[in-house]
Amino acid sequence: MPKPSIELTESEWTIIKAVWDHEPCAAPAIQEKLHKQTAWTYSTVRTFMDRMVVKGLLAAEKVRNLTLYRSVVTREQAQRGELFYALKHAFNGALTPMVQCLLDTRSLSADELEKLESLIKAKKKSARK
Amino acid sequence: MPKPSIELTESEWTIIKAVWDHEPCAAPAIQEKLHKQTAWTYSTVRTFMDRMVVKGLLAAEKVRNLTLYRSVVTREQAQRGELFYALKHAFNGALTPMVQCLLDTRSLSADELEKLESLIKAKKKSARK
DNA sequence: TTGACATCTCTACAAATGTCAAGCAAGGTC
DNA sequence: GACCTTGCTTGACATTTGTAGAGATGTCAA
């Protein structure tokens, strides 16, 4: 069965995004990559990654003296998890208000609006079938 | 200045939603209201609420032997906070993919799609001005 | 073989979060 | 006045999250 629902902390997002971009990869590479952004030491990064393995977010494989990590959940799964968390808690599962809120808050370019509209049109078409 | 960005834990969401619905209200009422859902004891609810006061999410006022709570952040603020958290972390701030994901995952009724479309149309109109 | 590096392992600790029990205070009741 | 009820206060403890140092170990070059 698919994972029930994936939730990531802020730090975990940071890590997993880096992993997705470099997969498979070792901890030192990730820490170096993130160092500018986060100033985390190797130990910190490593702890996060190992904990994420325990949680089933990453997988680790030993190669010689190196531990290679790769993601177990896809970007899409994680995105969905996050989105549903918001949908469920903040909007009680109601989609329209959520989109409403999105539109209200960010000033979208005409371009973006156009894109959204065509997304919906496409969806309608495929639904109607 | 407005709060920088509001983030709530799952428990905090549970509490604040109950508060919004009953504002102003006392802790015993909230715990009773939530008891079915959560099975939290009075102590637990009370602890959450008091911590939320410290964080500036709720305000407390003493009336006789009763403590009345009310929300400091509005539903809209909290919704926005949650949504932006997702937008920022899961979608790197890109709105279109976020909506895409929404559309892809949930099967929307024709009705909902209709509604979304008109939301966007309205937005376009007001933007064009 | 002896360093010099790169990497790993282990351990620790503080803060935040989730959970609650036990005892205390004040108001109404018989 | 003794008691029950209702709500409050305090303190506690486990778990998760954020953060990291110190020392062990493996690898390769000179």
PDB file of C-alpha atoms (C1' of nucleotides) in Angstrom:
ATOM      1  CA  MET A   1       0.000   0.000   0.000  1.00  0.00           C
ATOM      2  CA  PRO A   2       1.106   3.537  -0.563  1.00  0.00           C
ATOM      3  CA  LYS A   3       2.308   5.533   2.373  1.00  0.00           C
ATOM      4  CA  PRO A   4      -0.659   6.858   4.280  1.00  0.00           C
ATOM      5  CA  SER A   5       0.379  10.457   4.232  1.00  0.00           C
ATOM      6  CA  ILE A   6       3.768  11.967   4.136  1.00  0.00           C
ATOM      7  CA  GLU A   7       4.713  14.868   6.311  1.00  0.00           C
ATOM      8  CA  LEU A   8       8.059  16.542   6.383  1.00  0.00           C
ATOM      9  CA  THR A   9       9.523  19.073   8.723  1.00  0.00           C
ATOM     10  CA  GLU A  10      11.201  22.110   7.323  1.00  0.00           C
ATOM     11  CA  SER A  11      14.632  20.566   7.732  1.00  0.00           C
ATOM     12  CA  GLU A  12      13.525  17.384   6.112  1.00  0.00           C
ATOM     13  CA  TRP A  13      12.289  19.319   3.125  1.00  0.00           C
ATOM     14  CA  THR A  14      15.639  20.944   2.811  1.00  0.00           C
ATOM     15  CA  ILE A  15      17.430  17.638   2.886  1.00  0.00           C
ATOM     16  CA  ILE A  16      15.173  15.717   0.610  1.00  0.00           C
ATOM     17  CA  LYS A  17      15.166  18.401  -2.016  1.00  0.00           C
ATOM     18  CA  ALA A  18      18.917  18.207  -2.153  1.00  0.00           C
ATOM     19  CA  VAL A  19      18.761  14.444  -2.366  1.00  0.00           C
ATOM     20  CA  TRP A  20      16.288  14.530  -5.230  1.00  0.00           C
ATOM     21  CA  ASP A  21      18.680  16.746  -7.116  1.00  0.00           C
ATOM     22  CA  HIS A  22      21.675  14.487  -6.681  1.00  0.00           C
ATOM     23  CA  GLU A  23      20.397  11.054  -6.139  1.00  0.00           C
ATOM     24  CA  PRO A  24      22.098   8.797  -5.247  1.00  0.00           C
ATOM     25  CA  CYS A  25      24.395  10.799  -3.071  1.00  0.00           C
ATOM     26  CA  ALA A  26      26.523  10.707   0.038  1.00  0.00           C
ATOM     27  CA  ALA A  27      26.087  12.805   3.123  1.00  0.00           C
ATOM     28  CA  PRO A  28      29.222  14.908   2.708  1.00  0.00           C
ATOM     29  CA  ALA A  29      28.051  16.068  -0.705  1.00  0.00           C
ATOM     30  CA  ILE A  30      24.687  17.071   0.672  1.00  0.00           C
ATOM     31  CA  GLN A  31      26.161  18.933   3.558  1.00  0.00           C
ATOM     32  CA  GLU A  32      28.476  20.800   1.287  1.00  0.00           C
ATOM     33  CA  LYS A  33      25.651  21.611  -1.060  1.00  0.00           C
ATOM     34  CA  LEU A  34      23.525  22.943   1.747  1.00  0.00           C
ATOM     35  CA  HIS A  35      26.215  24.633   3.683  1.00  0.00           C
ATOM     36  CA  LYS A  36      25.666  28.058   2.206  1.00  0.00           C
ATOM     37  CA  GLN A  37      21.968  27.911   2.776  1.00  0.00           C
ATOM     38  CA  THR A  38      21.918  26.385   6.210  1.00  0.00           C
ATOM     39  CA  ALA A  39      25.352  26.379   7.795  1.00  0.00           C
ATOM     40  CA  TRP A  40      24.691  22.872   9.062  1.00  0.00           C
ATOM     41  CA  THR A  41      27.701  20.808  10.014  1.00  0.00           C
ATOM     42  CA  TYR A  42      28.296  17.356   8.687  1.00  0.00           C
ATOM     43  CA  SER A  43      27.014  15.818  11.907  1.00  0.00           C
ATOM     44  CA  THR A  44      23.754  17.647  11.659  1.00  0.00           C
ATOM     45  CA  VAL A  45      23.099  16.691   8.097  1.00  0.00           C
ATOM     46  CA  ARG A  46      24.035  13.154   8.812  1.00  0.00           C
ATOM     47  CA  THR A  47      21.708  12.923  11.780  1.00  0.00           C
ATOM     48  CA  PHE A  48      18.834  14.210   9.739  1.00  0.00           C
ATOM     49  CA  MET A  49      19.511  11.808   6.952  1.00  0.00           C
ATOM     50  CA  ASP A  50      19.793   8.809   9.213  1.00  0.00           C
ATOM     51  CA  ARG A  51      16.590   9.708  10.964  1.00  0.00           C
ATOM     52  CA  MET A  52      14.916  10.035   7.619  1.00  0.00           C
ATOM     53  CA  VAL A  53      16.037   6.542   6.759  1.00  0.00           C
ATOM     54  CA  VAL A  54      14.383   5.277   9.915  1.00  0.00           C
ATOM     55  CA  LYS A  55      11.221   7.081   8.956  1.00  0.00           C
ATOM     56  CA  GLY A  56      11.303   5.550   5.518  1.00  0.00           C
ATOM     57  CA  LEU A  57      11.847   8.777   3.672  1.00  0.00           C
ATOM     58  CA  LEU A  58      15.310   7.888   2.437  1.00  0.00           C
ATOM     59  CA  ALA A  59      17.139   4.659   1.837  1.00  0.00           C
ATOM     60  CA  ALA A  60      20.792   4.118   2.590  1.00  0.00           C
ATOM     61  CA  GLU A  61      23.173   1.711   1.005  1.00  0.00           C
ATOM     62  CA  LYS A  62      26.756   1.096   1.997  1.00  0.00           C
ATOM     63  CA  VAL A  63      29.422   1.068  -0.659  1.00  0.00           C
ATOM     64  CA  ARG A  64      32.875   0.599   0.724  1.00  0.00           C
ATOM     65  CA  ASN A  65      33.253   3.242   3.352  1.00  0.00           C
ATOM     66  CA  LEU A  66      30.637   5.410   1.779  1.00  0.00           C
ATOM     67  CA  THR A  67      26.949   5.545   2.508  1.00  0.00           C
ATOM     68  CA  LEU A  68      24.816   6.368  -0.463  1.00  0.00           C
ATOM     69  CA  TYR A  69      21.371   7.741   0.055  1.00  0.00           C
ATOM     70  CA  ARG A  70      18.453   7.898  -2.244  1.00  0.00           C
ATOM     71  CA  SER A  71      14.894   8.997  -1.780  1.00  0.00           C
ATOM     72  CA  VAL A  72      12.130   6.570  -1.091  1.00  0.00           C
ATOM     73  CA  VAL A  73       9.327   9.023  -1.608  1.00  0.00           C
ATOM     74  CA  THR A  74       8.991  10.943  -4.808  1.00  0.00           C
ATOM     75  CA  ARG A  75       8.714  14.650  -5.060  1.00  0.00           C
ATOM     76  CA  GLU A  76       5.125  14.228  -6.146  1.00  0.00           C
ATOM     77  CA  GLN A  77       4.222  12.149  -3.142  1.00  0.00           C
ATOM     78  CA  ALA A  78       5.762  14.626  -0.799  1.00  0.00           C
ATOM     79  CA  GLN A  79       4.108  17.542  -2.516  1.00  0.00           C
ATOM     80  CA  ARG A  80       0.776  15.859  -2.285  1.00  0.00           C
ATOM     81  CA  GLY A  81       1.320  15.146   1.376  1.00  0.00           C
ATOM     82  CA  GLU A  82       2.070  18.744   2.134  1.00  0.00           C
ATOM     83  CA  LEU A  83      -0.791  20.042   0.096  1.00  0.00           C
ATOM     84  CA  PHE A  84      -3.261  17.698   1.687  1.00  0.00           C
ATOM     85  CA  TYR A  85      -2.083  18.584   5.077  1.00  0.00           C
ATOM     86  CA  ALA A  86      -2.952  22.189   4.355  1.00  0.00           C
ATOM     87  CA  LEU A  87      -6.158  21.301   2.619  1.00  0.00           C
ATOM     88  CA  LYS A  88      -7.300  19.135   5.455  1.00  0.00           C
ATOM     89  CA  HIS A  89      -6.347  21.272   8.414  1.00  0.00           C
ATOM     90  CA  ALA A  90      -6.675  24.793   7.168  1.00  0.00           C
ATOM     91  CA  PHE A  91      -9.545  24.367   4.766  1.00  0.00           C
ATOM     92  CA  ASN A  92     -11.361  21.359   6.155  1.00  0.00           C
ATOM     93  CA  GLY A  93     -10.890  19.667   2.860  1.00  0.00           C
ATOM     94  CA  ALA A  94     -12.676  22.280   0.837  1.00  0.00           C
ATOM     95  CA  LEU A  95     -10.862  22.935  -2.369  1.00  0.00           C
ATOM     96  CA  THR A  96     -12.518  26.035  -3.642  1.00  0.00           C
ATOM     97  CA  PRO A  97     -11.742  28.199  -0.616  1.00  0.00           C
ATOM     98  CA  MET A  98      -8.196  27.054  -0.831  1.00  0.00           C
ATOM     99  CA  VAL A  99      -7.813  28.210  -4.379  1.00  0.00           C
ATOM    100  CA  GLN A 100      -9.658  31.357  -3.469  1.00  0.00           C
ATOM    101  CA  CYS A 101      -7.113  32.064  -0.772  1.00  0.00           C
ATOM    102  CA  LEU A 102      -4.312  31.465  -3.193  1.00  0.00           C
ATOM    103  CA  LEU A 103      -5.734  33.894  -5.675  1.00  0.00           C
ATOM    104  CA  ASP A 104      -6.499  36.489  -3.055  1.00  0.00           C
ATOM    105  CA  THR A 105      -3.117  36.643  -1.572  1.00  0.00           C
ATOM    106  CA  ARG A 106      -0.588  36.451  -4.288  1.00  0.00           C
ATOM    107  CA  SER A 107      -0.755  38.926  -7.050  1.00  0.00           C
ATOM    108  CA  LEU A 108      -0.606  36.733 -10.074  1.00  0.00           C
ATOM    109  CA  SER A 109       0.615  37.843 -13.433  1.00  0.00           C
ATOM    110  CA  ALA A 110      -1.781  37.747 -16.342  1.00  0.00           C
ATOM    111  CA  ASP A 111       0.389  34.986 -17.592  1.00  0.00           C
ATOM    112  CA  GLU A 112      -0.086  32.831 -14.553  1.00  0.00           C
ATOM    113  CA  LEU A 113      -3.805  33.361 -14.620  1.00  0.00           C
ATOM    114  CA  GLU A 114      -3.860  32.311 -18.214  1.00  0.00           C
ATOM    115  CA  LYS A 115      -2.018  29.174 -17.343  1.00  0.00           C
ATOM    116  CA  LEU A 116      -4.325  28.313 -14.521  1.00  0.00           C
ATOM    117  CA  GLU A 117      -7.315  28.787 -16.696  1.00  0.00           C
ATOM    118  CA  SER A 118      -6.029  26.449 -19.311  1.00  0.00           C
ATOM    119  CA  LEU A 119      -5.182  23.898 -16.645  1.00  0.00           C
ATOM    120  CA  ILE A 120      -8.768  23.883 -15.597  1.00  0.00           C
ATOM    121  CA  LYS A 121     -10.033  23.774 -19.116  1.00  0.00           C
ATOM    122  CA  ALA A 122      -7.877  20.766 -19.802  1.00  0.00           C
ATOM    123  CA  LYS A 123      -9.137  19.089 -16.703  1.00  0.00           C
ATOM    124  CA  LYS A 124     -12.709  19.708 -17.666  1.00  0.00           C
ATOM    125  CA  LYS A 125     -12.141  18.204 -21.030  1.00  0.00           C
ATOM    126  CA  SER A 126     -10.532  15.061 -19.694  1.00  0.00           C
ATOM    127  CA  ALA A 127     -13.230  14.698 -17.089  1.00  0.00           C
ATOM    128  CA  ARG A 128     -16.027  15.063 -19.558  1.00  0.00           C
ATOM    129  CA  LYS A 129     -14.227  12.539 -21.740  1.00  0.00           C
TER     130      LYS A 129
ATOM    131  CA  MET B   1       3.286  44.851  11.492  1.00  0.00           C
ATOM    132  CA  PRO B   2       1.418  41.691  10.643  1.00  0.00           C
ATOM    133  CA  LYS B   3       2.735  38.452  11.956  1.00  0.00           C
ATOM    134  CA  PRO B   4       5.577  37.255   9.767  1.00  0.00           C
ATOM    135  CA  SER B   5       4.147  33.871   9.061  1.00  0.00           C
ATOM    136  CA  ILE B   6       1.919  31.732  11.134  1.00  0.00           C
ATOM    137  CA  GLU B   7       2.535  28.071  11.542  1.00  0.00           C
ATOM    138  CA  LEU B   8       0.409  25.740  13.570  1.00  0.00           C
ATOM    139  CA  THR B   9       0.933  22.180  14.620  1.00  0.00           C
ATOM    140  CA  GLU B  10      -1.816  19.692  14.100  1.00  0.00           C
ATOM    141  CA  SER B  11      -2.973  19.981  17.700  1.00  0.00           C
ATOM    142  CA  GLU B  12      -2.945  23.722  17.499  1.00  0.00           C
ATOM    143  CA  TRP B  13      -5.146  23.584  14.450  1.00  0.00           C
ATOM    144  CA  THR B  14      -7.589  21.436  16.305  1.00  0.00           C
ATOM    145  CA  ILE B  15      -7.746  23.839  19.197  1.00  0.00           C
ATOM    146  CA  ILE B  16      -7.930  27.036  17.263  1.00  0.00           C
ATOM    147  CA  LYS B  17     -10.674  25.787  15.029  1.00  0.00           C
ATOM    148  CA  ALA B  18     -12.770  25.041  18.066  1.00  0.00           C
ATOM    149  CA  VAL B  19     -11.998  28.464  19.462  1.00  0.00           C
ATOM    150  CA  TRP B  20     -13.005  30.214  16.252  1.00  0.00           C
ATOM    151  CA  ASP B  21     -16.332  28.464  16.434  1.00  0.00           C
ATOM    152  CA  HIS B  22     -17.092  29.482  19.989  1.00  0.00           C
ATOM    153  CA  GLU B  23     -15.171  32.571  20.664  1.00  0.00           C
ATOM    154  CA  PRO B  24     -14.871  33.729  23.390  1.00  0.00           C
ATOM    155  CA  CYS B  25     -14.813  30.501  25.257  1.00  0.00           C
ATOM    156  CA  ALA B  26     -13.415  28.750  28.282  1.00  0.00           C
ATOM    157  CA  ALA B  27     -11.147  25.752  28.313  1.00  0.00           C
ATOM    158  CA  PRO B  28     -13.659  23.286  29.741  1.00  0.00           C
ATOM    159  CA  ALA B  29     -16.043  23.986  26.904  1.00  0.00           C
ATOM    160  CA  ILE B  30     -13.343  23.385  24.356  1.00  0.00           C
ATOM    161  CA  GLN B  31     -12.200  20.177  25.908  1.00  0.00           C
ATOM    162  CA  GLU B  32     -15.738  18.917  26.026  1.00  0.00           C
ATOM    163  CA  LYS B  33     -16.305  19.886  22.439  1.00  0.00           C
ATOM    164  CA  LEU B  34     -13.148  18.108  21.349  1.00  0.00           C
ATOM    165  CA  HIS B  35     -13.425  15.137  23.575  1.00  0.00           C
ATOM    166  CA  LYS B  36     -15.078  12.912  21.051  1.00  0.00           C
ATOM    167  CA  GLN B  37     -12.581  13.753  18.377  1.00  0.00           C
ATOM    168  CA  THR B  38      -9.422  13.672  20.427  1.00  0.00           C
ATOM    169  CA  ALA B  39      -9.996  12.155  23.846  1.00  0.00           C
ATOM    170  CA  TRP B  40      -7.826  14.841  25.339  1.00  0.00           C
ATOM    171  CA  THR B  41      -8.210  15.506  29.029  1.00  0.00           C
ATOM    172  CA  TYR B  42      -8.808  18.924  30.437  1.00  0.00           C
ATOM    173  CA  SER B  43      -5.156  19.233  31.399  1.00  0.00           C
ATOM    174  CA  THR B  44      -4.027  18.571  27.892  1.00  0.00           C
ATOM    175  CA  VAL B  45      -6.342  21.050  26.322  1.00  0.00           C
ATOM    176  CA  ARG B  46      -5.465  23.618  28.895  1.00  0.00           C
ATOM    177  CA  THR B  47      -1.766  23.174  28.338  1.00  0.00           C
ATOM    178  CA  PHE B  48      -2.159  23.642  24.612  1.00  0.00           C
ATOM    179  CA  MET B  49      -4.244  26.713  25.056  1.00  0.00           C
ATOM    180  CA  ASP B  50      -1.887  28.331  27.503  1.00  0.00           C
ATOM    181  CA  ARG B  51       1.073  27.631  25.291  1.00  0.00           C
ATOM    182  CA  MET B  52      -0.810  29.160  22.418  1.00  0.00           C
ATOM    183  CA  VAL B  53      -1.335  32.285  24.454  1.00  0.00           C
ATOM    184  CA  VAL B  54       2.403  32.495  24.992  1.00  0.00           C
ATOM    185  CA  LYS B  55       2.920  32.156  21.265  1.00  0.00           C
ATOM    186  CA  GLY B  56       0.426  34.888  20.564  1.00  0.00           C
ATOM    187  CA  LEU B  57      -2.087  32.673  18.848  1.00  0.00           C
ATOM    188  CA  LEU B  58      -4.760  33.078  21.501  1.00  0.00           C
ATOM    189  CA  ALA B  59      -5.514  35.689  24.115  1.00  0.00           C
ATOM    190  CA  ALA B  60      -6.773  34.905  27.591  1.00  0.00           C
ATOM    191  CA  GLU B  61      -8.804  37.064  29.887  1.00  0.00           C
ATOM    192  CA  LYS B  62      -9.837  36.270  33.419  1.00  0.00           C
ATOM    193  CA  VAL B  63     -13.431  36.697  34.419  1.00  0.00           C
ATOM    194  CA  ARG B  64     -14.157  35.692  37.976  1.00  0.00           C
ATOM    195  CA  ASN B  65     -12.919  32.186  38.305  1.00  0.00           C
ATOM    196  CA  LEU B  66     -13.064  31.560  34.600  1.00  0.00           C
ATOM    197  CA  THR B  67     -10.489  32.103  31.897  1.00  0.00           C
ATOM    198  CA  LEU B  68     -11.913  33.171  28.596  1.00  0.00           C
ATOM    199  CA  TYR B  69      -9.939  32.640  25.457  1.00  0.00           C
ATOM    200  CA  ARG B  70     -10.243  34.200  22.078  1.00  0.00           C
ATOM    201  CA  SER B  71      -8.203  33.964  18.953  1.00  0.00           C
ATOM    202  CA  VAL B  72      -5.597  36.496  18.055  1.00  0.00           C
ATOM    203  CA  VAL B  73      -5.059  35.310  14.530  1.00  0.00           C
ATOM    204  CA  THR B  74      -7.897  35.064  12.107  1.00  0.00           C
ATOM    205  CA  ARG B  75      -8.795  31.997  10.192  1.00  0.00           C
ATOM    206  CA  GLU B  76      -7.648  33.712   7.038  1.00  0.00           C
ATOM    207  CA  GLN B  77      -4.232  34.496   8.438  1.00  0.00           C
ATOM    208  CA  ALA B  78      -3.756  30.963   9.573  1.00  0.00           C
ATOM    209  CA  GLN B  79      -4.935  29.558   6.283  1.00  0.00           C
ATOM    210  CA  ARG B  80      -2.560  31.749   4.420  1.00  0.00           C
ATOM    211  CA  GLY B  81       0.281  30.684   6.665  1.00  0.00           C
ATOM    212  CA  GLU B  82      -0.365  27.046   6.043  1.00  0.00           C
ATOM    213  CA  LEU B  83      -0.790  27.471   2.350  1.00  0.00           C
ATOM    214  CA  PHE B  84       2.379  29.434   1.994  1.00  0.00           C
ATOM    215  CA  TYR B  85       4.287  26.924   3.951  1.00  0.00           C
ATOM    216  CA  ALA B  86       3.288  24.308   1.426  1.00  0.00           C
ATOM    217  CA  LEU B  87       3.827  26.594  -1.500  1.00  0.00           C
ATOM    218  CA  LYS B  88       7.270  27.560  -0.359  1.00  0.00           C
ATOM    219  CA  HIS B  89       8.615  24.209   0.705  1.00  0.00           C
ATOM    220  CA  ALA B  90       6.919  21.745  -1.543  1.00  0.00           C
ATOM    221  CA  PHE B  91       6.634  23.827  -4.664  1.00  0.00           C
ATOM    222  CA  ASN B  92       9.465  26.297  -4.303  1.00  0.00           C
ATOM    223  CA  GLY B  93       6.958  29.076  -4.529  1.00  0.00           C
ATOM    224  CA  ALA B  94       5.635  28.110  -7.927  1.00  0.00           C
ATOM    225  CA  LEU B  95       1.920  28.448  -8.030  1.00  0.00           C
ATOM    226  CA  THR B  96       1.033  26.703 -11.225  1.00  0.00           C
ATOM    227  CA  PRO B  97       2.523  23.343 -10.273  1.00  0.00           C
ATOM    228  CA  MET B  98       0.730  23.560  -6.989  1.00  0.00           C
ATOM    229  CA  VAL B  99      -2.623  23.966  -8.634  1.00  0.00           C
ATOM    230  CA  GLN B 100      -1.666  21.285 -11.093  1.00  0.00           C
ATOM    231  CA  CYS B 101      -1.040  18.910  -8.245  1.00  0.00           C
ATOM    232  CA  LEU B 102      -4.356  19.768  -6.716  1.00  0.00           C
ATOM    233  CA  LEU B 103      -6.180  19.061  -9.910  1.00  0.00           C
ATOM    234  CA  ASP B 104      -4.290  15.874 -10.543  1.00  0.00           C
ATOM    235  CA  THR B 105      -4.960  14.282  -7.278  1.00  0.00           C
ATOM    236  CA  ARG B 106      -8.461  14.990  -6.253  1.00  0.00           C
ATOM    237  CA  SER B 107     -11.214  14.050  -8.553  1.00  0.00           C
ATOM    238  CA  LEU B 108     -13.168  17.226  -8.774  1.00  0.00           C
ATOM    239  CA  SER B 109     -16.787  17.386  -9.605  1.00  0.00           C
ATOM    240  CA  ALA B 110     -17.836  19.286 -12.710  1.00  0.00           C
ATOM    241  CA  ASP B 111     -19.335  21.710 -10.301  1.00  0.00           C
ATOM    242  CA  GLU B 112     -16.103  22.395  -8.531  1.00  0.00           C
ATOM    243  CA  LEU B 113     -14.284  22.855 -11.783  1.00  0.00           C
ATOM    244  CA  GLU B 114     -16.903  25.312 -12.852  1.00  0.00           C
ATOM    245  CA  LYS B 115     -16.434  27.232  -9.670  1.00  0.00           C
ATOM    246  CA  LEU B 116     -12.693  27.330 -10.024  1.00  0.00           C
ATOM    247  CA  GLU B 117     -12.963  28.573 -13.520  1.00  0.00           C
ATOM    248  CA  SER B 118     -15.200  31.404 -12.563  1.00  0.00           C
ATOM    249  CA  LEU B 119     -12.884  32.301  -9.697  1.00  0.00           C
ATOM    250  CA  ILE B 120     -10.112  32.739 -12.162  1.00  0.00           C
ATOM    251  CA  LYS B 121     -12.230  34.642 -14.588  1.00  0.00           C
ATOM    252  CA  ALA B 122     -13.219  37.021 -11.834  1.00  0.00           C
ATOM    253  CA  LYS B 123      -9.630  37.468 -10.882  1.00  0.00           C
ATOM    254  CA  LYS B 124      -8.645  38.215 -14.408  1.00  0.00           C
ATOM    255  CA  LYS B 125     -11.296  40.827 -14.698  1.00  0.00           C
ATOM    256  CA  SER B 126     -10.303  42.599 -11.533  1.00  0.00           C
ATOM    257  CA  ALA B 127      -6.657  42.467 -12.475  1.00  0.00           C
ATOM    258  CA  ARG B 128      -7.236  43.902 -15.896  1.00  0.00           C
ATOM    259  CA  LYS B 129      -9.377  46.575 -14.215  1.00  0.00           C
TER     260      LYS B 129
ATOM    261  C1'  DT C   1      54.735   2.723   7.696  1.00  0.00           C
ATOM    262  C1'  DT C   2      53.263   6.782   8.622  1.00  0.00           C
ATOM    263  C1'  DG C   3      50.624  10.525   7.936  1.00  0.00           C
ATOM    264  C1'  DA C   4      46.898  13.168   5.955  1.00  0.00           C
ATOM    265  C1'  DC C   5      42.241  13.048   4.596  1.00  0.00           C
ATOM    266  C1'  DA C   6      37.643  11.774   4.227  1.00  0.00           C
ATOM    267  C1'  DT C   7      33.911   9.650   6.404  1.00  0.00           C
ATOM    268  C1'  DC C   8      31.588   7.416   9.810  1.00  0.00           C
ATOM    269  C1'  DT C   9      29.783   6.286  14.607  1.00  0.00           C
ATOM    270  C1'  DC C  10      28.374   7.402  18.986  1.00  0.00           C
ATOM    271  C1'  DT C  11      26.741  10.246  22.167  1.00  0.00           C
ATOM    272  C1'  DA C  12      24.787  14.292  24.054  1.00  0.00           C
ATOM    273  C1'  DC C  13      21.918  17.987  25.003  1.00  0.00           C
ATOM    274  C1'  DA C  14      18.425  21.741  24.578  1.00  0.00           C
ATOM    275  C1'  DA C  15      13.969  23.100  22.942  1.00  0.00           C
ATOM    276  C1'  DA C  16       9.434  22.046  21.316  1.00  0.00           C
ATOM    277  C1'  DT C  17       5.502  19.120  21.421  1.00  0.00           C
ATOM    278  C1'  DG C  18       2.187  15.782  23.227  1.00  0.00           C
ATOM    279  C1'  DT C  19       0.158  14.038  27.262  1.00  0.00           C
ATOM    280  C1'  DC C  20      -1.562  14.144  31.863  1.00  0.00           C
ATOM    281  C1'  DA C  21      -2.294  13.495  37.174  1.00  0.00           C
ATOM    282  C1'  DA C  22      -2.609  15.495  41.659  1.00  0.00           C
ATOM    283  C1'  DG C  23      -3.668  18.864  44.464  1.00  0.00           C
ATOM    284  C1'  DC C  24      -5.784  23.548  45.365  1.00  0.00           C
ATOM    285  C1'  DA C  25      -9.464  27.308  45.475  1.00  0.00           C
ATOM    286  C1'  DA C  26     -13.947  29.235  45.326  1.00  0.00           C
ATOM    287  C1'  DG C  27     -18.881  29.009  44.943  1.00  0.00           C
ATOM    288  C1'  DG C  28     -23.165  26.804  45.864  1.00  0.00           C
ATOM    289  C1'  DT C  29     -25.823  23.227  48.796  1.00  0.00           C
ATOM    290  C1'  DC C  30     -27.809  20.693  52.668  1.00  0.00           C
TER     291       DC C  30
ATOM    292  C1'  DG D   1     -19.718  24.046  58.644  1.00  0.00           C
ATOM    293  C1'  DA D   2     -18.695  20.178  55.758  1.00  0.00           C
ATOM    294  C1'  DC D   3     -18.974  18.863  51.242  1.00  0.00           C
ATOM    295  C1'  DC D   4     -19.307  18.588  46.295  1.00  0.00           C
ATOM    296  C1'  DT D   5     -18.378  20.509  41.922  1.00  0.00           C
ATOM    297  C1'  DT D   6     -16.017  23.034  38.646  1.00  0.00           C
ATOM    298  C1'  DG D   7     -12.229  25.043  37.086  1.00  0.00           C
ATOM    299  C1'  DC D   8      -7.376  26.311  37.933  1.00  0.00           C
ATOM    300  C1'  DT D   9      -2.232  25.631  38.850  1.00  0.00           C
ATOM    301  C1'  DT D  10       1.829  23.123  39.030  1.00  0.00           C
ATOM    302  C1'  DG D  11       4.828  19.938  37.878  1.00  0.00           C
ATOM    303  C1'  DA D  12       6.143  16.022  35.423  1.00  0.00           C
ATOM    304  C1'  DC D  13       7.619  12.897  31.847  1.00  0.00           C
ATOM    305  C1'  DA D  14       8.127  10.846  27.069  1.00  0.00           C
ATOM    306  C1'  DT D  15       9.019  11.785  22.304  1.00  0.00           C
ATOM    307  C1'  DT D  16      10.496  14.378  18.428  1.00  0.00           C
ATOM    308  C1'  DT D  17      13.281  17.859  16.411  1.00  0.00           C
ATOM    309  C1'  DG D  18      17.383  20.719  15.915  1.00  0.00           C
ATOM    310  C1'  DT D  19      22.193  20.888  16.516  1.00  0.00           C
ATOM    311  C1'  DA D  20      26.739  19.229  17.030  1.00  0.00           C
ATOM    312  C1'  DG D  21      31.540  17.558  19.081  1.00  0.00           C
ATOM    313  C1'  DA D  22      34.931  13.765  19.712  1.00  0.00           C
ATOM    314  C1'  DG D  23      36.887   9.995  18.576  1.00  0.00           C
ATOM    315  C1'  DA D  24      37.166   5.704  15.467  1.00  0.00           C
ATOM    316  C1'  DT D  25      38.197   3.909  10.992  1.00  0.00           C
ATOM    317  C1'  DG D  26      39.284   3.285   6.271  1.00  0.00           C
ATOM    318  C1'  DT D  27      42.154   4.805   2.195  1.00  0.00           C
ATOM    319  C1'  DC D  28      45.743   6.292  -0.284  1.00  0.00           C
ATOM    320  C1'  DA D  29      50.173   8.570  -1.275  1.00  0.00           C
ATOM    321  C1'  DA D  30      54.927   9.195  -0.234  1.00  0.00           C
TER     322       DA D  30
END
